Amino acid sequence: MTMHVHVYERAWMWAAGVIIVLFLGTLAYAAVAQGLRPPSHVEMIDPRTVWDDPRFAERGEVTQADGSVVVTAVAMTFAFQPAEIHVPAGRPVTFRLTSTDVQHGFQIVGTNANTLVIPGYVSQFTTVFKTPGEYLIVCNEYCGTGHHMMSAKLIVEAAP
Amino acid sequence: MTSDLDSGREHRGEEHPRGTLAVVALYGVLFVLGWFAIYLFIYLPRGPVTR
Amino acid sequence: MTAALTSKPAFLSPPVKTRRDARLAVANIGVAIGAFGIAAFMALMQALSRANLDLPWRSAGMYYLSVTAHGVLMALVFTTFFIMGLGVAFANASLERNVSYPKLAWSGFWIAVLGTAAAAWAILTGKATVLYTFYPPLQAHPAFYLGLTLVVVGSWIWSLVLLATWYAWRRDHAGRTTPLPMYGMLATIIVWLIATIGVAAEMLFQLIPWSLGLKETVDPLLSRLLFWYFGHPLVYFWLLPAYTIWYTVAVKIAGGKLFSDQLARVVFATFIVLSAPVGMHHQFMDPGVASGWKLLHTFLTFGILFPSFLTAFTVTASFEVAARAKGARGLFDWIFKLPWGDPTVSSVLLAMLLFAVGGFGGAINASFVTDSVVHNTAWIQGHFHLTVGSAVALTFMGTAYWLIPRLTGQELELGLLAKVQPYLWFLGMVLFSIANHVTGLMGMPRRIYDATYQGSAVAEKWQALTLTSAVGGLFLFMSAAFFLLVMLGTVLAGKRTETRRVEFSDTLLPESNRSSVFDRLGWWTVIAIILVLIAYAYPVYSQLQMQTFGSPGYKPY
């Protein structure tokens, strides 16, 4: 069939196509070449036995042999456990989180650390904090009347 | 689908919509600059996250 | 009432009983506007709370209740009923025939009204403070889930009635292309029918039996998959009627002709195909969903930017041609020759302007990298108040100024308020939206009663902008009140007027009225379903196969 497309509109269609390809190219590069992926860890846990589960029985920071740190934390209405987390600057930190009740969010304000915490699942992601200091951790998924009170502290300490 | 731009039928009304072309071109430029600004100057400095 | 949607002579068979369809359309739009009024009042409560005014009823419980009521009544009830009313009016006027099965259509309307009443009762009595996303294991009263399901059932009946009307028209007009206003509504309906499968499955297999105690636990991640399978095309269910109005009504009122009918059809067909297989871009930060699927949905989501870019050109060019016909000569002076004093035209122009920014924000959300900056922050409410809250809601209000007088045969009253209203909305939305976008980038979460975080230093920096968003909210409420006054004044006191037709824009070039590939809606639907299967069949299947642990219900509100 024949379609009449004005020359200006055709130019704009090409430009729109180029813009979209530019974005997708950048995203493909970020995902494939730089390994940047959204938190997409797949691991299940029974939300009713979180406290007894060996993976979450002990919470807090554990330094690994290679100097990286694993932080284990639990989200519940309306608090994080532990409420204060200490990690070193400049080293990879892996967070492992789950919920004992409803859905929560875990966001470290001023960083890209941002994940949903869904009961029945373990959220996990890795990041590096460059700047030492105190960071605010907030729940960013509505979880009930105390949602706005649900917060914790992250202290990033200058590496020795 | 083919375009029959050579048929001369693209002359609609008195003039080409050059104002529209200018407006959408400006929009496209701002759109791209804004996206890269947030990616390069906010996302990347905050420290990328890997899964 | 002396309403007439069309002035088709009576000897045409079947005779167009326009008053009958007009009543159905007005009933739907009336419910929409009523829901809008309650929802706007809920927004005022939130704005006052944001401004830290210590009103006696201010509490966290009331705040989250008002967020739930505002979201459900605006995003689900106002939009759905307005679109149902618009669909009836557009089918009648563009096909020049009555809608089929009027009794069925009315029963669909009453089912949706009953559902709305049930859900509203549950919310307003504090039994369903689960927000309009109702993620389990937050659990609401069964009336909330049953009510929303009935709204969807009512909308399905409406969809079938309009599809039957279109089939009947096509039988009588073999080989003719569907008029563009109806084409836009059909695209809306197809997107809606595909999308609502997800939320229907979530309601019927998970939330309803679970809230009634027939099922002990639900898998919250499966719910999120089904909800967002519905939740993103829901956006296009709102948007496509607004686009239809931009293409076929606003351009006409501005004195112009549609720049390209064919490209408008390309836009609608693209939305049919690409609306649904994109929902996982709302789940970038979810555990349990593999990143490969998130990447696929990212790519498809960016594909859907294309038809909106195209719409920006076609509609703007149509306005430009209209203004040039009035003597504009320069590169930009045509913008000022447009009828900015007409409330329908100014609503649409301001809606387009706000949507231009909203579209940009959407591209940030749809990129999994930048989404981690803004995910679940105040940026998100800043974003969707530009899209559904402006591109759609402002367009619908502007449309009501034009449509209600034509449906009721009464003149628009309080015209000055109508003229001012779109500008007040624009002003309020600019303040509200900029404040929320910026605080979002600063890391402030969305949907929080109190943003102080026990005196946190970083939260302190959000406070001034939070106040700005509250001031924006007050302007928005004033605008909403003006709209409600105009509508009430028109219906209660509007002078009887000569009947005016619902008319649509012509195309700039004479276009063939023969049926084309775009009229093969069945095939476009098949392509859409294939893409849905590619994007969703395996993730949902594997979610059902994996050993997951369900959650019992919680009511921490």
Short mmCIF file of N, CA and C in Angstrom, two decimals, chain C residues 354-504:
data_model
loop_
_atom_site.label_atom_id
_atom_site.label_comp_id
_atom_site.label_asym_id
_atom_site.label_seq_id
_atom_site.Cartn_x
_atom_site.Cartn_y
_atom_site.Cartn_z
N LEU C 354 3.16 19.35 29.21
CA LEU C 354 3.54 18.61 30.42
C LEU C 354 3.93 17.18 30.07
N PHE C 355 3.26 16.62 29.07
CA PHE C 355 3.56 15.24 28.70
C PHE C 355 4.94 15.12 28.05
N ALA C 356 5.37 16.21 27.40
CA ALA C 356 6.72 16.19 26.81
C ALA C 356 7.75 15.92 27.91
N VAL C 357 7.57 16.57 29.06
CA VAL C 357 8.48 16.35 30.19
C VAL C 357 8.24 14.96 30.78
N GLY C 358 6.96 14.58 30.87
CA GLY C 358 6.62 13.25 31.41
C GLY C 358 7.24 12.13 30.58
N GLY C 359 7.25 12.31 29.27
CA GLY C 359 7.83 11.30 28.39
C GLY C 359 9.32 11.15 28.64
N PHE C 360 9.98 12.29 28.87
CA PHE C 360 11.41 12.25 29.19
C PHE C 360 11.64 11.47 30.49
N GLY C 361 10.84 11.79 31.51
CA GLY C 361 10.97 11.08 32.78
C GLY C 361 10.74 9.59 32.61
N GLY C 362 9.80 9.25 31.73
CA GLY C 362 9.52 7.83 31.46
C GLY C 362 10.74 7.11 30.91
N ALA C 363 11.51 7.81 30.06
CA ALA C 363 12.72 7.19 29.50
C ALA C 363 13.76 6.96 30.60
N ILE C 364 13.79 7.82 31.61
CA ILE C 364 14.69 7.61 32.74
C ILE C 364 14.25 6.38 33.54
N ASN C 365 12.93 6.27 33.77
CA ASN C 365 12.41 5.12 34.53
C ASN C 365 12.63 3.82 33.78
N ALA C 366 12.53 3.87 32.45
CA ALA C 366 12.58 2.65 31.66
C ALA C 366 14.01 2.16 31.45
N SER C 367 15.01 2.96 31.85
CA SER C 367 16.41 2.54 31.74
C SER C 367 16.81 1.95 33.08
N PHE C 368 17.22 0.66 33.09
CA PHE C 368 17.42 0.02 34.39
C PHE C 368 18.54 0.68 35.19
N VAL C 369 19.46 1.36 34.50
CA VAL C 369 20.51 2.04 35.27
C VAL C 369 19.93 3.24 36.03
N THR C 370 19.36 4.19 35.28
CA THR C 370 18.87 5.40 35.93
C THR C 370 17.65 5.11 36.81
N ASP C 371 16.97 4.01 36.56
CA ASP C 371 15.83 3.67 37.42
C ASP C 371 16.30 3.46 38.87
N SER C 372 17.53 2.98 39.05
CA SER C 372 17.97 2.76 40.43
C SER C 372 18.16 4.08 41.17
N VAL C 373 18.31 5.19 40.43
CA VAL C 373 18.37 6.51 41.07
C VAL C 373 16.98 6.91 41.56
N VAL C 374 15.96 6.62 40.76
CA VAL C 374 14.64 7.20 41.03
C VAL C 374 13.60 6.19 41.50
N HIS C 375 13.91 4.90 41.47
CA HIS C 375 12.90 3.88 41.76
C HIS C 375 12.26 4.10 43.13
N ASN C 376 10.93 4.16 43.13
CA ASN C 376 10.15 4.33 44.37
C ASN C 376 10.51 5.60 45.15
N THR C 377 11.07 6.59 44.46
CA THR C 377 11.29 7.89 45.10
C THR C 377 10.15 8.82 44.69
N ALA C 378 10.19 10.04 45.24
CA ALA C 378 9.18 11.04 44.91
C ALA C 378 9.18 11.37 43.40
N TRP C 379 10.28 11.10 42.72
CA TRP C 379 10.35 11.29 41.26
C TRP C 379 9.17 10.60 40.58
N ILE C 380 8.81 9.40 41.08
CA ILE C 380 7.78 8.60 40.42
C ILE C 380 6.43 9.31 40.48
N GLN C 381 6.06 9.86 41.65
CA GLN C 381 4.77 10.57 41.66
C GLN C 381 4.86 11.86 40.85
N GLY C 382 6.05 12.49 40.83
CA GLY C 382 6.23 13.64 39.95
C GLY C 382 6.00 13.23 38.50
N HIS C 383 6.51 12.07 38.13
CA HIS C 383 6.38 11.58 36.75
C HIS C 383 4.92 11.30 36.39
N PHE C 384 4.24 10.49 37.20
CA PHE C 384 2.93 10.07 36.69
C PHE C 384 1.86 11.15 36.88
N HIS C 385 2.16 12.19 37.65
CA HIS C 385 1.21 13.30 37.63
C HIS C 385 1.35 14.13 36.35
N LEU C 386 2.48 13.98 35.64
CA LEU C 386 2.58 14.62 34.32
C LEU C 386 1.91 13.77 33.25
N THR C 387 1.92 12.46 33.43
CA THR C 387 1.34 11.59 32.40
C THR C 387 -0.16 11.42 32.65
N VAL C 388 -0.51 10.54 33.59
CA VAL C 388 -1.95 10.34 33.81
C VAL C 388 -2.58 11.59 34.43
N GLY C 389 -1.82 12.30 35.27
CA GLY C 389 -2.39 13.46 35.96
C GLY C 389 -2.49 14.70 35.10
N SER C 390 -1.77 14.73 33.99
CA SER C 390 -1.87 15.92 33.12
C SER C 390 -2.24 15.54 31.69
N ALA C 391 -1.37 14.76 31.03
CA ALA C 391 -1.66 14.40 29.64
C ALA C 391 -3.08 13.83 29.55
N VAL C 392 -3.45 12.99 30.52
CA VAL C 392 -4.76 12.35 30.46
C VAL C 392 -5.83 13.19 31.17
N ALA C 393 -5.61 13.49 32.45
CA ALA C 393 -6.68 14.14 33.22
C ALA C 393 -7.01 15.53 32.68
N LEU C 394 -5.98 16.31 32.33
CA LEU C 394 -6.23 17.66 31.80
C LEU C 394 -6.94 17.58 30.45
N THR C 395 -6.54 16.62 29.63
CA THR C 395 -7.22 16.43 28.35
C THR C 395 -8.69 16.07 28.57
N PHE C 396 -8.94 15.19 29.53
CA PHE C 396 -10.33 14.76 29.77
C PHE C 396 -11.17 15.93 30.28
N MET C 397 -10.60 16.75 31.16
CA MET C 397 -11.36 17.91 31.65
C MET C 397 -11.67 18.86 30.49
N GLY C 398 -10.65 19.11 29.67
CA GLY C 398 -10.87 19.97 28.51
C GLY C 398 -11.92 19.39 27.57
N THR C 399 -11.92 18.07 27.45
CA THR C 399 -12.90 17.40 26.59
C THR C 399 -14.31 17.54 27.15
N ALA C 400 -14.43 17.49 28.48
CA ALA C 400 -15.75 17.60 29.10
C ALA C 400 -16.38 18.95 28.77
N TYR C 401 -15.56 20.03 28.72
CA TYR C 401 -16.11 21.35 28.38
C TYR C 401 -16.75 21.36 26.99
N TRP C 402 -16.22 20.54 26.12
CA TRP C 402 -16.72 20.49 24.74
C TRP C 402 -17.84 19.45 24.59
N LEU C 403 -17.65 18.32 25.30
CA LEU C 403 -18.56 17.19 25.07
C LEU C 403 -19.87 17.30 25.86
N ILE C 404 -19.79 17.72 27.13
CA ILE C 404 -20.99 17.71 27.97
C ILE C 404 -22.10 18.60 27.36
N PRO C 405 -21.79 19.82 26.89
CA PRO C 405 -22.85 20.60 26.25
C PRO C 405 -23.45 19.89 25.03
N ARG C 406 -22.64 19.16 24.31
CA ARG C 406 -23.16 18.47 23.13
C ARG C 406 -24.01 17.26 23.51
N LEU C 407 -23.71 16.65 24.63
CA LEU C 407 -24.48 15.48 25.05
C LEU C 407 -25.79 15.89 25.74
N THR C 408 -25.74 16.98 26.50
CA THR C 408 -26.93 17.35 27.27
C THR C 408 -27.77 18.41 26.57
N GLY C 409 -27.22 19.05 25.54
CA GLY C 409 -27.95 20.13 24.88
C GLY C 409 -28.03 21.37 25.75
N GLN C 410 -27.09 21.51 26.68
CA GLN C 410 -27.08 22.68 27.56
C GLN C 410 -25.78 23.45 27.36
N GLU C 411 -25.89 24.77 27.49
CA GLU C 411 -24.70 25.60 27.30
C GLU C 411 -23.75 25.48 28.48
N LEU C 412 -22.47 25.65 28.18
CA LEU C 412 -21.47 25.64 29.24
C LEU C 412 -21.66 26.89 30.10
N GLU C 413 -21.77 26.68 31.41
CA GLU C 413 -21.90 27.81 32.34
C GLU C 413 -20.55 28.12 32.97
N LEU C 414 -20.44 29.29 33.56
CA LEU C 414 -19.22 29.72 34.27
C LEU C 414 -17.99 29.59 33.36
N GLY C 415 -18.17 30.08 32.12
CA GLY C 415 -17.12 29.94 31.11
C GLY C 415 -15.79 30.54 31.53
N LEU C 416 -15.83 31.59 32.35
CA LEU C 416 -14.57 32.22 32.76
C LEU C 416 -13.74 31.26 33.63
N LEU C 417 -14.43 30.56 34.53
CA LEU C 417 -13.72 29.57 35.35
C LEU C 417 -13.11 28.49 34.46
N ALA C 418 -13.87 28.09 33.43
CA ALA C 418 -13.37 27.06 32.52
C ALA C 418 -12.12 27.54 31.78
N LYS C 419 -12.10 28.82 31.44
CA LYS C 419 -10.94 29.38 30.74
C LYS C 419 -9.69 29.38 31.63
N VAL C 420 -9.89 29.70 32.91
CA VAL C 420 -8.76 29.82 33.84
C VAL C 420 -8.26 28.45 34.28
N GLN C 421 -9.20 27.50 34.40
CA GLN C 421 -8.91 26.20 35.03
C GLN C 421 -7.68 25.48 34.46
N PRO C 422 -7.53 25.34 33.13
CA PRO C 422 -6.36 24.60 32.62
C PRO C 422 -5.04 25.26 33.02
N TYR C 423 -5.02 26.60 33.09
CA TYR C 423 -3.79 27.31 33.44
C TYR C 423 -3.43 27.10 34.91
N LEU C 424 -4.48 27.07 35.77
CA LEU C 424 -4.24 26.79 37.18
C LEU C 424 -3.68 25.38 37.36
N TRP C 425 -4.23 24.44 36.60
CA TRP C 425 -3.75 23.05 36.66
C TRP C 425 -2.28 23.01 36.26
N PHE C 426 -1.98 23.72 35.18
CA PHE C 426 -0.61 23.75 34.67
C PHE C 426 0.34 24.31 35.73
N LEU C 427 -0.04 25.44 36.32
CA LEU C 427 0.79 26.07 37.34
C LEU C 427 1.00 25.13 38.53
N GLY C 428 -0.11 24.57 39.03
CA GLY C 428 -0.02 23.66 40.17
C GLY C 428 0.83 22.45 39.84
N MET C 429 0.68 21.93 38.63
CA MET C 429 1.41 20.72 38.27
C MET C 429 2.90 21.01 38.09
N VAL C 430 3.22 22.19 37.58
CA VAL C 430 4.64 22.54 37.43
C VAL C 430 5.29 22.57 38.81
N LEU C 431 4.65 23.23 39.79
CA LEU C 431 5.21 23.31 41.14
C LEU C 431 5.31 21.91 41.77
N PHE C 432 4.20 21.17 41.69
CA PHE C 432 4.14 19.85 42.30
C PHE C 432 5.19 18.92 41.69
N SER C 433 5.24 18.95 40.37
CA SER C 433 6.03 17.97 39.66
C SER C 433 7.52 18.26 39.73
N ILE C 434 7.90 19.53 39.57
CA ILE C 434 9.32 19.85 39.68
C ILE C 434 9.81 19.49 41.07
N ALA C 435 9.03 19.87 42.10
CA ALA C 435 9.44 19.59 43.48
C ALA C 435 9.65 18.09 43.68
N ASN C 436 8.73 17.29 43.16
CA ASN C 436 8.84 15.85 43.37
C ASN C 436 9.95 15.21 42.56
N HIS C 437 10.16 15.71 41.33
CA HIS C 437 11.27 15.17 40.54
C HIS C 437 12.60 15.44 41.25
N VAL C 438 12.76 16.66 41.77
CA VAL C 438 14.04 17.01 42.38
C VAL C 438 14.24 16.26 43.70
N THR C 439 13.21 16.24 44.57
CA THR C 439 13.39 15.51 45.82
C THR C 439 13.59 14.02 45.55
N GLY C 440 13.00 13.53 44.48
CA GLY C 440 13.23 12.13 44.10
C GLY C 440 14.69 11.88 43.77
N LEU C 441 15.28 12.79 42.97
CA LEU C 441 16.70 12.65 42.65
C LEU C 441 17.55 12.74 43.92
N MET C 442 17.06 13.50 44.90
CA MET C 442 17.80 13.62 46.17
C MET C 442 17.59 12.41 47.06
N GLY C 443 16.69 11.51 46.67
CA GLY C 443 16.52 10.26 47.40
C GLY C 443 15.32 10.17 48.30
N MET C 444 14.41 11.15 48.24
CA MET C 444 13.23 11.08 49.10
C MET C 444 12.26 10.00 48.59
N PRO C 445 11.86 9.06 49.46
CA PRO C 445 10.94 8.02 49.01
C PRO C 445 9.55 8.59 48.69
N ARG C 446 8.80 7.87 47.90
CA ARG C 446 7.42 8.26 47.61
C ARG C 446 6.52 7.78 48.74
N ARG C 447 5.30 8.28 48.78
CA ARG C 447 4.24 7.77 49.65
C ARG C 447 4.64 7.73 51.11
N ILE C 448 5.17 8.86 51.64
CA ILE C 448 5.49 8.89 53.06
C ILE C 448 4.72 10.01 53.73
N TYR C 449 4.18 9.71 54.91
CA TYR C 449 3.39 10.68 55.67
C TYR C 449 4.27 11.80 56.18
N ASP C 450 5.49 11.43 56.59
CA ASP C 450 6.37 12.41 57.20
C ASP C 450 7.76 12.20 56.62
N ALA C 451 8.38 13.28 56.14
CA ALA C 451 9.66 13.15 55.44
C ALA C 451 10.83 13.61 56.28
N THR C 452 10.70 13.62 57.61
CA THR C 452 11.79 14.17 58.42
C THR C 452 12.79 13.10 58.87
N TYR C 453 12.39 11.84 58.94
CA TYR C 453 13.26 10.75 59.36
C TYR C 453 14.02 11.09 60.63
N GLN C 454 13.25 11.43 61.65
CA GLN C 454 13.80 11.69 62.99
C GLN C 454 14.94 12.71 62.95
N GLY C 455 14.74 13.76 62.15
CA GLY C 455 15.73 14.84 62.14
C GLY C 455 16.98 14.54 61.34
N SER C 456 16.92 13.56 60.45
CA SER C 456 18.07 13.23 59.60
C SER C 456 18.52 14.46 58.81
N ALA C 457 19.84 14.66 58.72
CA ALA C 457 20.37 15.85 58.05
C ALA C 457 20.03 15.83 56.56
N VAL C 458 20.12 14.64 55.96
CA VAL C 458 19.86 14.57 54.51
C VAL C 458 18.38 14.85 54.24
N ALA C 459 17.50 14.37 55.13
CA ALA C 459 16.07 14.60 54.94
C ALA C 459 15.71 16.07 55.11
N GLU C 460 16.51 16.79 55.90
CA GLU C 460 16.28 18.22 56.12
C GLU C 460 16.27 18.98 54.79
N LYS C 461 17.12 18.53 53.86
CA LYS C 461 17.25 19.24 52.57
C LYS C 461 16.01 19.07 51.69
N TRP C 462 15.16 18.12 52.02
CA TRP C 462 13.96 17.89 51.19
C TRP C 462 12.82 18.83 51.56
N GLN C 463 12.91 19.45 52.76
CA GLN C 463 11.71 20.07 53.34
C GLN C 463 11.16 21.24 52.52
N ALA C 464 12.05 22.11 52.00
CA ALA C 464 11.56 23.29 51.29
C ALA C 464 10.79 22.88 50.03
N LEU C 465 11.34 21.89 49.33
CA LEU C 465 10.68 21.44 48.10
C LEU C 465 9.39 20.70 48.41
N THR C 466 9.36 20.00 49.54
CA THR C 466 8.14 19.31 49.93
C THR C 466 7.02 20.33 50.14
N LEU C 467 7.38 21.48 50.71
CA LEU C 467 6.42 22.55 50.91
C LEU C 467 5.96 23.11 49.54
N THR C 468 6.92 23.23 48.62
CA THR C 468 6.58 23.69 47.26
C THR C 468 5.55 22.76 46.62
N SER C 469 5.74 21.46 46.80
CA SER C 469 4.80 20.51 46.19
C SER C 469 3.42 20.66 46.83
N ALA C 470 3.40 21.01 48.12
CA ALA C 470 2.11 21.22 48.80
C ALA C 470 1.41 22.45 48.22
N VAL C 471 2.17 23.52 47.95
CA VAL C 471 1.57 24.71 47.34
C VAL C 471 1.03 24.36 45.95
N GLY C 472 1.79 23.58 45.20
CA GLY C 472 1.30 23.10 43.90
C GLY C 472 -0.01 22.35 44.06
N GLY C 473 -0.08 21.52 45.11
CA GLY C 473 -1.30 20.76 45.37
C GLY C 473 -2.49 21.66 45.63
N LEU C 474 -2.26 22.80 46.29
CA LEU C 474 -3.36 23.72 46.56
C LEU C 474 -3.87 24.35 45.25
N PHE C 475 -2.95 24.73 44.36
CA PHE C 475 -3.37 25.24 43.05
C PHE C 475 -4.16 24.18 42.28
N LEU C 476 -3.67 22.94 42.35
CA LEU C 476 -4.36 21.85 41.65
C LEU C 476 -5.76 21.66 42.20
N PHE C 477 -5.89 21.77 43.52
CA PHE C 477 -7.23 21.59 44.09
C PHE C 477 -8.15 22.73 43.65
N MET C 478 -7.62 23.95 43.61
CA MET C 478 -8.43 25.08 43.16
C MET C 478 -8.89 24.83 41.72
N SER C 479 -7.98 24.35 40.89
CA SER C 479 -8.31 24.05 39.50
C SER C 479 -9.40 22.97 39.42
N ALA C 480 -9.23 21.92 40.22
CA ALA C 480 -10.23 20.83 40.23
C ALA C 480 -11.59 21.38 40.67
N ALA C 481 -11.59 22.28 41.66
CA ALA C 481 -12.84 22.85 42.15
C ALA C 481 -13.50 23.69 41.05
N PHE C 482 -12.73 24.46 40.31
CA PHE C 482 -13.27 25.23 39.20
C PHE C 482 -13.94 24.30 38.18
N PHE C 483 -13.24 23.21 37.86
CA PHE C 483 -13.79 22.25 36.90
C PHE C 483 -15.12 21.70 37.40
N LEU C 484 -15.15 21.31 38.69
CA LEU C 484 -16.39 20.74 39.23
C LEU C 484 -17.52 21.78 39.22
N LEU C 485 -17.19 23.04 39.54
CA LEU C 485 -18.22 24.09 39.52
C LEU C 485 -18.78 24.29 38.12
N VAL C 486 -17.90 24.30 37.13
CA VAL C 486 -18.36 24.47 35.74
C VAL C 486 -19.28 23.32 35.34
N MET C 487 -18.88 22.10 35.71
CA MET C 487 -19.69 20.94 35.34
C MET C 487 -21.05 20.97 36.05
N LEU C 488 -21.02 21.27 37.36
CA LEU C 488 -22.27 21.34 38.11
C LEU C 488 -23.17 22.44 37.54
N GLY C 489 -22.56 23.61 37.32
CA GLY C 489 -23.32 24.74 36.79
C GLY C 489 -23.95 24.41 35.45
N THR C 490 -23.20 23.72 34.61
CA THR C 490 -23.69 23.40 33.27
C THR C 490 -24.87 22.43 33.34
N VAL C 491 -24.72 21.40 34.16
CA VAL C 491 -25.75 20.37 34.22
C VAL C 491 -27.00 20.90 34.94
N LEU C 492 -26.79 21.71 36.02
CA LEU C 492 -27.93 22.15 36.81
C LEU C 492 -28.60 23.39 36.22
N ALA C 493 -27.79 24.29 35.65
CA ALA C 493 -28.36 25.59 35.26
C ALA C 493 -28.07 25.97 33.83
N GLY C 494 -27.43 25.08 33.07
CA GLY C 494 -27.06 25.42 31.70
C GLY C 494 -28.29 25.70 30.85
N LYS C 495 -28.23 26.79 30.08
CA LYS C 495 -29.36 27.13 29.21
C LYS C 495 -29.49 26.09 28.10
N ARG C 496 -30.73 25.77 27.77
CA ARG C 496 -30.98 24.92 26.61
C ARG C 496 -30.43 25.62 25.38
N THR C 497 -29.80 24.85 24.53
CA THR C 497 -29.20 25.48 23.36
C THR C 497 -29.54 24.66 22.13
N GLU C 498 -29.29 25.24 20.98
CA GLU C 498 -29.53 24.47 19.76
C GLU C 498 -28.56 23.29 19.75
N THR C 499 -29.00 22.19 19.18
CA THR C 499 -28.16 21.01 19.25
C THR C 499 -26.94 21.18 18.36
N ARG C 500 -25.79 20.83 18.95
CA ARG C 500 -24.56 20.87 18.18
C ARG C 500 -24.01 19.46 18.05
N ARG C 501 -23.42 19.19 16.92
CA ARG C 501 -22.94 17.83 16.69
C ARG C 501 -21.57 17.63 17.30
N VAL C 502 -21.31 16.37 17.59
CA VAL C 502 -19.95 15.97 17.93
C VAL C 502 -19.23 15.78 16.61
N GLU C 503 -18.31 16.69 16.31
CA GLU C 503 -17.63 16.63 15.01
C GLU C 503 -16.15 16.39 15.18
N PHE C 504 -15.58 15.77 14.17
CA PHE C 504 -14.17 15.41 14.24
C PHE C 504 -13.40 16.07 13.11
#
